[in-house]
Amino acid sequence: MEPILKNVAQMPDIVQKIARGDSSAILDLGGIFAKNYEDTVGPAMMAPSFGYFKQLNEKIGQTIHAYARFNTAKNAFSTLLYKTGIKAAEKVYERSSEFVGKEATPETFKAFYRLWWTVNEETYHDLLSSEEFTSMSQEMVTRGLLFRKWIDELTDHLLRFTNIPGKKDMDEIYKTIWELKREIKNQKRVIRDLEKKVGAKNRKKKPA
C-alpha cells in the first residue's frame, strides 16, 4: 500500500491543475496510475504461473505489463510535446505585442503568420535536437514494439485453442508461397532458355 499512498498523495495538486485548465496534468494523472501499477501489480504480473494454463497466464501477464510500460512512456512523450507547444505559444504571445495598434491588413496578417511559424519551427527544432527527445522517443518506440511482440505471442497462443491459423502459421504459409513462386519463375526461365537452344539447333539442321 505504501507505493499507492505515496503516488496518490500527488493527486490533489494534479486535480487543481486540471481544474485550472492545465491539460498536461491529465497526462500526469495517467502517469500516477501507471506508476502505481509498476510498483504494485506489475511485479505480480511478471511472476511465474503454474497449472495447465501456465503459459497462457504468463503471456497475459507479460502483455498487460508491457502495455502499462508503453502507456507510461507514451504519456511522458506526449507531455514533452505538449509543454513544447505551450512554450512556443508563450513566445508568440510575448512577441505579438509589436502588432498591437497596427491596422489589420494582409501584410500584417502575413507578418504575424511568419512570426508564428518561425517561432514554432525554432522551438520544435530545439526539441528535436535535444537528448531528452531522443531518449524519450526511443523509449516509447521500444516499449511499443515490445507490447506488439507480446500481443502477437498472446494472440498466437489463444488461436491454438481454435482451428484458426495464427500469425506464425500465416507467416510460414506466406514464406512457402513466396519460395514456390520464385522456384516457378526460375523453372520458367530455364525452360525458355532450353527452348531457345533447341530452336537454334533445329534451324541449323534444316537443309538449305
PDB file of C-alpha atoms in Angstrom:
ATOM      1  CA  MET A   1       0.000   0.000   0.000  1.00  0.00           C
ATOM      2  CA  GLU A   2       2.918   2.351   0.579  1.00  0.00           C
ATOM      3  CA  PRO A   3       3.667   2.956  -3.154  1.00  0.00           C
ATOM      4  CA  ILE A   4      -0.011   3.651  -3.807  1.00  0.00           C
ATOM      5  CA  LEU A   5      -0.329   6.117  -0.919  1.00  0.00           C
ATOM      6  CA  LYS A   6       2.901   7.831  -1.960  1.00  0.00           C
ATOM      7  CA  ASN A   7       1.713   8.338  -5.536  1.00  0.00           C
ATOM      8  CA  VAL A   8      -1.875   9.198  -4.640  1.00  0.00           C
ATOM      9  CA  ALA A   9      -0.563  11.960  -2.374  1.00  0.00           C
ATOM     10  CA  GLN A  10       0.227  13.902  -5.554  1.00  0.00           C
ATOM     11  CA  MET A  11      -3.362  13.749  -6.807  1.00  0.00           C
ATOM     12  CA  PRO A  12      -4.728  16.891  -5.062  1.00  0.00           C
ATOM     13  CA  ASP A  13      -2.163  19.115  -6.820  1.00  0.00           C
ATOM     14  CA  ILE A  14      -2.860  17.438 -10.153  1.00  0.00           C
ATOM     15  CA  VAL A  15      -6.631  17.793  -9.709  1.00  0.00           C
ATOM     16  CA  GLN A  16      -6.175  21.508  -9.012  1.00  0.00           C
ATOM     17  CA  LYS A  17      -4.104  21.879 -12.194  1.00  0.00           C
ATOM     18  CA  ILE A  18      -6.818  20.120 -14.199  1.00  0.00           C
ATOM     19  CA  ALA A  19      -9.427  22.448 -12.699  1.00  0.00           C
ATOM     20  CA  ARG A  20      -7.326  25.429 -13.833  1.00  0.00           C
ATOM     21  CA  GLY A  21      -7.301  24.046 -17.371  1.00  0.00           C
ATOM     22  CA  ASP A  22      -3.802  22.580 -17.431  1.00  0.00           C
ATOM     23  CA  SER A  23      -4.161  19.751 -19.966  1.00  0.00           C
ATOM     24  CA  SER A  24      -0.709  18.352 -19.176  1.00  0.00           C
ATOM     25  CA  ALA A  25      -1.962  17.464 -15.687  1.00  0.00           C
ATOM     26  CA  ILE A  26      -4.225  14.846 -17.249  1.00  0.00           C
ATOM     27  CA  LEU A  27      -1.132  13.126 -18.603  1.00  0.00           C
ATOM     28  CA  ASP A  28       0.473  13.390 -15.160  1.00  0.00           C
ATOM     29  CA  LEU A  29      -2.585  11.710 -13.664  1.00  0.00           C
ATOM     30  CA  GLY A  30      -2.212   8.824 -16.098  1.00  0.00           C
ATOM     31  CA  GLY A  31       1.445   8.623 -15.115  1.00  0.00           C
ATOM     32  CA  ILE A  32       0.498   8.184 -11.458  1.00  0.00           C
ATOM     33  CA  PHE A  33      -1.776   5.248 -12.273  1.00  0.00           C
ATOM     34  CA  ALA A  34       0.962   3.692 -14.387  1.00  0.00           C
ATOM     35  CA  LYS A  35       3.485   4.216 -11.573  1.00  0.00           C
ATOM     36  CA  ASN A  36       1.104   2.575  -9.100  1.00  0.00           C
ATOM     37  CA  TYR A  37       0.817  -0.389 -11.421  1.00  0.00           C
ATOM     38  CA  GLU A  38       4.559  -0.824 -11.862  1.00  0.00           C
ATOM     39  CA  ASP A  39       5.176  -0.572  -8.111  1.00  0.00           C
ATOM     40  CA  THR A  40       2.407  -2.966  -7.068  1.00  0.00           C
ATOM     41  CA  VAL A  41       0.634  -5.158  -9.606  1.00  0.00           C
ATOM     42  CA  GLY A  42       3.474  -5.126 -12.160  1.00  0.00           C
ATOM     43  CA  PRO A  43       5.827  -7.498 -10.297  1.00  0.00           C
ATOM     44  CA  ALA A  44       2.928  -9.884  -9.681  1.00  0.00           C
ATOM     45  CA  MET A  45       2.177  -9.968 -13.401  1.00  0.00           C
ATOM     46  CA  MET A  46       5.780 -10.949 -14.079  1.00  0.00           C
ATOM     47  CA  ALA A  47       5.754 -13.786 -11.531  1.00  0.00           C
ATOM     48  CA  PRO A  48       5.792 -17.368 -12.872  1.00  0.00           C
ATOM     49  CA  SER A  49       2.491 -19.221 -13.072  1.00  0.00           C
ATOM     50  CA  PHE A  50       1.548 -22.872 -12.521  1.00  0.00           C
ATOM     51  CA  GLY A  51      -1.012 -25.333 -13.827  1.00  0.00           C
ATOM     52  CA  TYR A  52      -2.449 -26.237 -17.213  1.00  0.00           C
ATOM     53  CA  PHE A  53      -2.787 -22.598 -18.281  1.00  0.00           C
ATOM     54  CA  LYS A  54       0.708 -21.686 -17.104  1.00  0.00           C
ATOM     55  CA  GLN A  55       1.906 -20.343 -20.467  1.00  0.00           C
ATOM     56  CA  LEU A  56      -1.350 -18.526 -21.155  1.00  0.00           C
ATOM     57  CA  ASN A  57      -1.361 -16.806 -17.756  1.00  0.00           C
ATOM     58  CA  GLU A  58       2.272 -15.767 -18.141  1.00  0.00           C
ATOM     59  CA  LYS A  59       1.676 -14.337 -21.612  1.00  0.00           C
ATOM     60  CA  ILE A  60      -1.373 -12.403 -20.381  1.00  0.00           C
ATOM     61  CA  GLY A  61       0.665 -11.005 -17.508  1.00  0.00           C
ATOM     62  CA  GLN A  62       3.548 -10.074 -19.804  1.00  0.00           C
ATOM     63  CA  THR A  63       1.176  -8.368 -22.249  1.00  0.00           C
ATOM     64  CA  ILE A  64      -0.549  -6.310 -19.551  1.00  0.00           C
ATOM     65  CA  HIS A  65       2.796  -5.337 -18.060  1.00  0.00           C
ATOM     66  CA  ALA A  66       4.159  -4.352 -21.493  1.00  0.00           C
ATOM     67  CA  TYR A  67       1.057  -2.249 -22.165  1.00  0.00           C
ATOM     68  CA  ALA A  68       1.391  -0.421 -18.830  1.00  0.00           C
ATOM     69  CA  ARG A  69       5.038   0.389 -19.514  1.00  0.00           C
ATOM     70  CA  PHE A  70       4.250   1.515 -23.074  1.00  0.00           C
ATOM     71  CA  ASN A  71       1.432   3.719 -21.806  1.00  0.00           C
ATOM     72  CA  THR A  72       3.792   5.306 -19.269  1.00  0.00           C
ATOM     73  CA  ALA A  73       6.375   6.078 -21.952  1.00  0.00           C
ATOM     74  CA  LYS A  74       3.685   7.395 -24.308  1.00  0.00           C
ATOM     75  CA  ASN A  75       2.270   9.729 -21.657  1.00  0.00           C
ATOM     76  CA  ALA A  76       5.731  11.087 -20.868  1.00  0.00           C
ATOM     77  CA  PHE A  77       6.412  11.681 -24.559  1.00  0.00           C
ATOM     78  CA  SER A  78       3.027  13.382 -25.057  1.00  0.00           C
ATOM     79  CA  THR A  79       3.703  15.623 -22.057  1.00  0.00           C
ATOM     80  CA  LEU A  80       7.015  16.673 -23.589  1.00  0.00           C
ATOM     81  CA  LEU A  81       5.317  17.628 -26.870  1.00  0.00           C
ATOM     82  CA  TYR A  82       2.527  19.446 -25.029  1.00  0.00           C
ATOM     83  CA  LYS A  83       4.938  21.507 -22.939  1.00  0.00           C
ATOM     84  CA  THR A  84       6.905  22.394 -26.064  1.00  0.00           C
ATOM     85  CA  GLY A  85       3.701  23.626 -27.723  1.00  0.00           C
ATOM     86  CA  ILE A  86       2.896  25.753 -24.664  1.00  0.00           C
ATOM     87  CA  LYS A  87       6.428  27.155 -24.683  1.00  0.00           C
ATOM     88  CA  ALA A  88       6.108  28.123 -28.362  1.00  0.00           C
ATOM     89  CA  ALA A  89       2.700  29.725 -27.756  1.00  0.00           C
ATOM     90  CA  GLU A  90       4.118  31.807 -24.904  1.00  0.00           C
ATOM     91  CA  LYS A  91       6.947  33.046 -27.134  1.00  0.00           C
ATOM     92  CA  VAL A  92       4.476  34.010 -29.855  1.00  0.00           C
ATOM     93  CA  TYR A  93       2.320  35.835 -27.299  1.00  0.00           C
ATOM     94  CA  GLU A  94       5.308  37.778 -25.957  1.00  0.00           C
ATOM     95  CA  ARG A  95       6.431  38.864 -29.418  1.00  0.00           C
ATOM     96  CA  SER A  96       2.901  39.616 -30.670  1.00  0.00           C
ATOM     97  CA  SER A  97       2.912  42.879 -28.728  1.00  0.00           C
ATOM     98  CA  GLU A  98       4.620  44.508 -31.704  1.00  0.00           C
ATOM     99  CA  PHE A  99       1.372  44.107 -33.647  1.00  0.00           C
ATOM    100  CA  VAL A 100      -0.728  45.927 -31.061  1.00  0.00           C
ATOM    101  CA  GLY A 101      -2.270  49.077 -32.539  1.00  0.00           C
ATOM    102  CA  LYS A 102      -1.421  48.180 -36.109  1.00  0.00           C
ATOM    103  CA  GLU A 103      -4.101  48.145 -38.771  1.00  0.00           C
ATOM    104  CA  ALA A 104      -5.368  44.701 -39.768  1.00  0.00           C
ATOM    105  CA  THR A 105      -4.081  44.421 -43.322  1.00  0.00           C
ATOM    106  CA  PRO A 106      -2.976  41.436 -45.436  1.00  0.00           C
ATOM    107  CA  GLU A 107       0.631  42.462 -44.782  1.00  0.00           C
ATOM    108  CA  THR A 108       0.033  42.465 -41.020  1.00  0.00           C
ATOM    109  CA  PHE A 109      -1.536  39.001 -41.103  1.00  0.00           C
ATOM    110  CA  LYS A 110       1.324  37.769 -43.265  1.00  0.00           C
ATOM    111  CA  ALA A 111       3.898  39.144 -40.816  1.00  0.00           C
ATOM    112  CA  PHE A 112       2.108  37.577 -37.852  1.00  0.00           C
ATOM    113  CA  TYR A 113       1.897  34.238 -39.666  1.00  0.00           C
ATOM    114  CA  ARG A 114       5.622  34.437 -40.408  1.00  0.00           C
ATOM    115  CA  LEU A 115       6.282  35.152 -36.735  1.00  0.00           C
ATOM    116  CA  TRP A 116       4.083  32.224 -35.668  1.00  0.00           C
ATOM    117  CA  TRP A 117       5.674  29.558 -37.851  1.00  0.00           C
ATOM    118  CA  THR A 118       9.220  30.859 -37.286  1.00  0.00           C
ATOM    119  CA  VAL A 119       8.875  30.677 -33.502  1.00  0.00           C
ATOM    120  CA  ASN A 120       7.275  27.232 -33.658  1.00  0.00           C
ATOM    121  CA  GLU A 121       9.922  25.965 -36.056  1.00  0.00           C
ATOM    122  CA  GLU A 122      12.751  27.188 -33.829  1.00  0.00           C
ATOM    123  CA  THR A 123      11.147  25.804 -30.659  1.00  0.00           C
ATOM    124  CA  TYR A 124      10.440  22.368 -32.072  1.00  0.00           C
ATOM    125  CA  HIS A 125      13.845  22.269 -33.764  1.00  0.00           C
ATOM    126  CA  ASP A 126      15.441  22.729 -30.338  1.00  0.00           C
ATOM    127  CA  LEU A 127      13.251  19.920 -29.019  1.00  0.00           C
ATOM    128  CA  LEU A 128      14.094  17.525 -31.846  1.00  0.00           C
ATOM    129  CA  SER A 129      17.800  18.233 -31.346  1.00  0.00           C
ATOM    130  CA  SER A 130      17.720  17.552 -27.614  1.00  0.00           C
ATOM    131  CA  GLU A 131      18.872  14.347 -25.912  1.00  0.00           C
ATOM    132  CA  GLU A 132      15.638  14.285 -23.917  1.00  0.00           C
ATOM    133  CA  PHE A 133      13.545  13.948 -27.079  1.00  0.00           C
ATOM    134  CA  THR A 134      15.845  11.250 -28.472  1.00  0.00           C
ATOM    135  CA  SER A 135      15.799   9.167 -25.307  1.00  0.00           C
ATOM    136  CA  MET A 136      12.054   9.522 -24.693  1.00  0.00           C
ATOM    137  CA  SER A 137      11.096   8.743 -28.304  1.00  0.00           C
ATOM    138  CA  GLN A 138      13.433   5.740 -28.273  1.00  0.00           C
ATOM    139  CA  GLU A 139      11.882   4.553 -25.008  1.00  0.00           C
ATOM    140  CA  MET A 140       8.349   4.926 -26.373  1.00  0.00           C
ATOM    141  CA  VAL A 141       9.124   3.106 -29.637  1.00  0.00           C
ATOM    142  CA  THR A 142      10.982   0.316 -27.825  1.00  0.00           C
ATOM    143  CA  ARG A 143       8.176  -0.271 -25.349  1.00  0.00           C
ATOM    144  CA  GLY A 144       5.623  -0.066 -28.142  1.00  0.00           C
ATOM    145  CA  LEU A 145       7.431  -2.745 -30.139  1.00  0.00           C
ATOM    146  CA  LEU A 146       7.707  -4.966 -27.047  1.00  0.00           C
ATOM    147  CA  PHE A 147       3.984  -4.535 -26.432  1.00  0.00           C
ATOM    148  CA  ARG A 148       3.285  -5.502 -30.043  1.00  0.00           C
ATOM    149  CA  LYS A 149       5.543  -8.548 -29.634  1.00  0.00           C
ATOM    150  CA  TRP A 150       3.633  -9.778 -26.587  1.00  0.00           C
ATOM    151  CA  ILE A 151       0.281  -9.062 -28.248  1.00  0.00           C
ATOM    152  CA  ASP A 152       1.306 -11.225 -31.227  1.00  0.00           C
ATOM    153  CA  GLU A 153       2.535 -14.043 -28.987  1.00  0.00           C
ATOM    154  CA  LEU A 154      -0.617 -13.937 -26.865  1.00  0.00           C
ATOM    155  CA  THR A 155      -2.833 -13.954 -29.967  1.00  0.00           C
ATOM    156  CA  ASP A 156      -0.962 -16.917 -31.456  1.00  0.00           C
ATOM    157  CA  HIS A 157      -1.258 -18.801 -28.186  1.00  0.00           C
ATOM    158  CA  LEU A 158      -5.010 -18.159 -27.936  1.00  0.00           C
ATOM    159  CA  LEU A 159      -5.528 -19.279 -31.526  1.00  0.00           C
ATOM    160  CA  ARG A 160      -4.032 -22.657 -30.655  1.00  0.00           C
ATOM    161  CA  PHE A 161      -7.316 -23.472 -28.935  1.00  0.00           C
ATOM    162  CA  THR A 162      -9.186 -22.890 -32.216  1.00  0.00           C
ATOM    163  CA  ASN A 163      -8.952 -24.035 -35.835  1.00  0.00           C
ATOM    164  CA  ILE A 164      -7.837 -20.578 -36.937  1.00  0.00           C
ATOM    165  CA  PRO A 165      -4.188 -20.266 -38.054  1.00  0.00           C
ATOM    166  CA  GLY A 166      -2.060 -17.859 -36.060  1.00  0.00           C
ATOM    167  CA  LYS A 167       0.360 -15.187 -37.227  1.00  0.00           C
ATOM    168  CA  LYS A 168       3.324 -17.571 -37.197  1.00  0.00           C
ATOM    169  CA  ASP A 169       1.350 -20.107 -39.216  1.00  0.00           C
ATOM    170  CA  MET A 170       0.374 -17.474 -41.775  1.00  0.00           C
ATOM    171  CA  ASP A 171       3.966 -16.199 -41.959  1.00  0.00           C
ATOM    172  CA  GLU A 172       5.138 -19.727 -42.772  1.00  0.00           C
ATOM    173  CA  ILE A 173       2.415 -20.076 -45.417  1.00  0.00           C
ATOM    174  CA  TYR A 174       3.345 -16.733 -46.999  1.00  0.00           C
ATOM    175  CA  LYS A 175       7.019 -17.706 -46.965  1.00  0.00           C
ATOM    176  CA  THR A 176       6.274 -21.053 -48.600  1.00  0.00           C
ATOM    177  CA  ILE A 177       4.135 -19.402 -51.288  1.00  0.00           C
ATOM    178  CA  TRP A 178       6.847 -16.811 -51.969  1.00  0.00           C
ATOM    179  CA  GLU A 179       9.531 -19.504 -52.274  1.00  0.00           C
ATOM    180  CA  LEU A 180       7.256 -21.538 -54.561  1.00  0.00           C
ATOM    181  CA  LYS A 181       6.636 -18.540 -56.822  1.00  0.00           C
ATOM    182  CA  ARG A 182      10.355 -17.867 -57.004  1.00  0.00           C
ATOM    183  CA  GLU A 183      11.055 -21.519 -57.878  1.00  0.00           C
ATOM    184  CA  ILE A 184       8.386 -21.499 -60.598  1.00  0.00           C
ATOM    185  CA  LYS A 185       9.826 -18.283 -62.011  1.00  0.00           C
ATOM    186  CA  ASN A 186      13.311 -19.830 -62.133  1.00  0.00           C
ATOM    187  CA  GLN A 187      11.957 -23.000 -63.757  1.00  0.00           C
ATOM    188  CA  LYS A 188      10.167 -20.950 -66.427  1.00  0.00           C
ATOM    189  CA  ARG A 189      13.405 -19.101 -67.165  1.00  0.00           C
ATOM    190  CA  VAL A 190      15.273 -22.418 -67.540  1.00  0.00           C
ATOM    191  CA  ILE A 191      12.555 -23.773 -69.856  1.00  0.00           C
ATOM    192  CA  ARG A 192      12.708 -20.655 -72.045  1.00  0.00           C
ATOM    193  CA  ASP A 193      16.482 -20.946 -72.296  1.00  0.00           C
ATOM    194  CA  LEU A 194      16.196 -24.620 -73.293  1.00  0.00           C
ATOM    195  CA  GLU A 195      13.539 -23.835 -75.896  1.00  0.00           C
ATOM    196  CA  LYS A 196      15.791 -21.175 -77.414  1.00  0.00           C
ATOM    197  CA  LYS A 197      18.709 -23.606 -77.560  1.00  0.00           C
ATOM    198  CA  VAL A 198      16.586 -26.395 -79.105  1.00  0.00           C
ATOM    199  CA  GLY A 199      15.108 -23.967 -81.640  1.00  0.00           C
ATOM    200  CA  ALA A 200      18.573 -22.777 -82.634  1.00  0.00           C
ATOM    201  CA  LYS A 201      19.774 -26.351 -83.150  1.00  0.00           C
ATOM    202  CA  ASN A 202      16.708 -27.210 -85.246  1.00  0.00           C
ATOM    203  CA  ARG A 203      17.296 -24.204 -87.525  1.00  0.00           C
ATOM    204  CA  LYS A 204      20.909 -25.287 -88.066  1.00  0.00           C
ATOM    205  CA  LYS A 205      19.845 -28.823 -89.083  1.00  0.00           C
ATOM    206  CA  LYS A 206      17.344 -27.626 -91.735  1.00  0.00           C
ATOM    207  CA  PRO A 207      18.703 -28.080 -95.331  1.00  0.00           C
ATOM    208  CA  ALA A 208      19.447 -25.006 -97.327  1.00  0.00           C
TER     209      ALA A 208
END
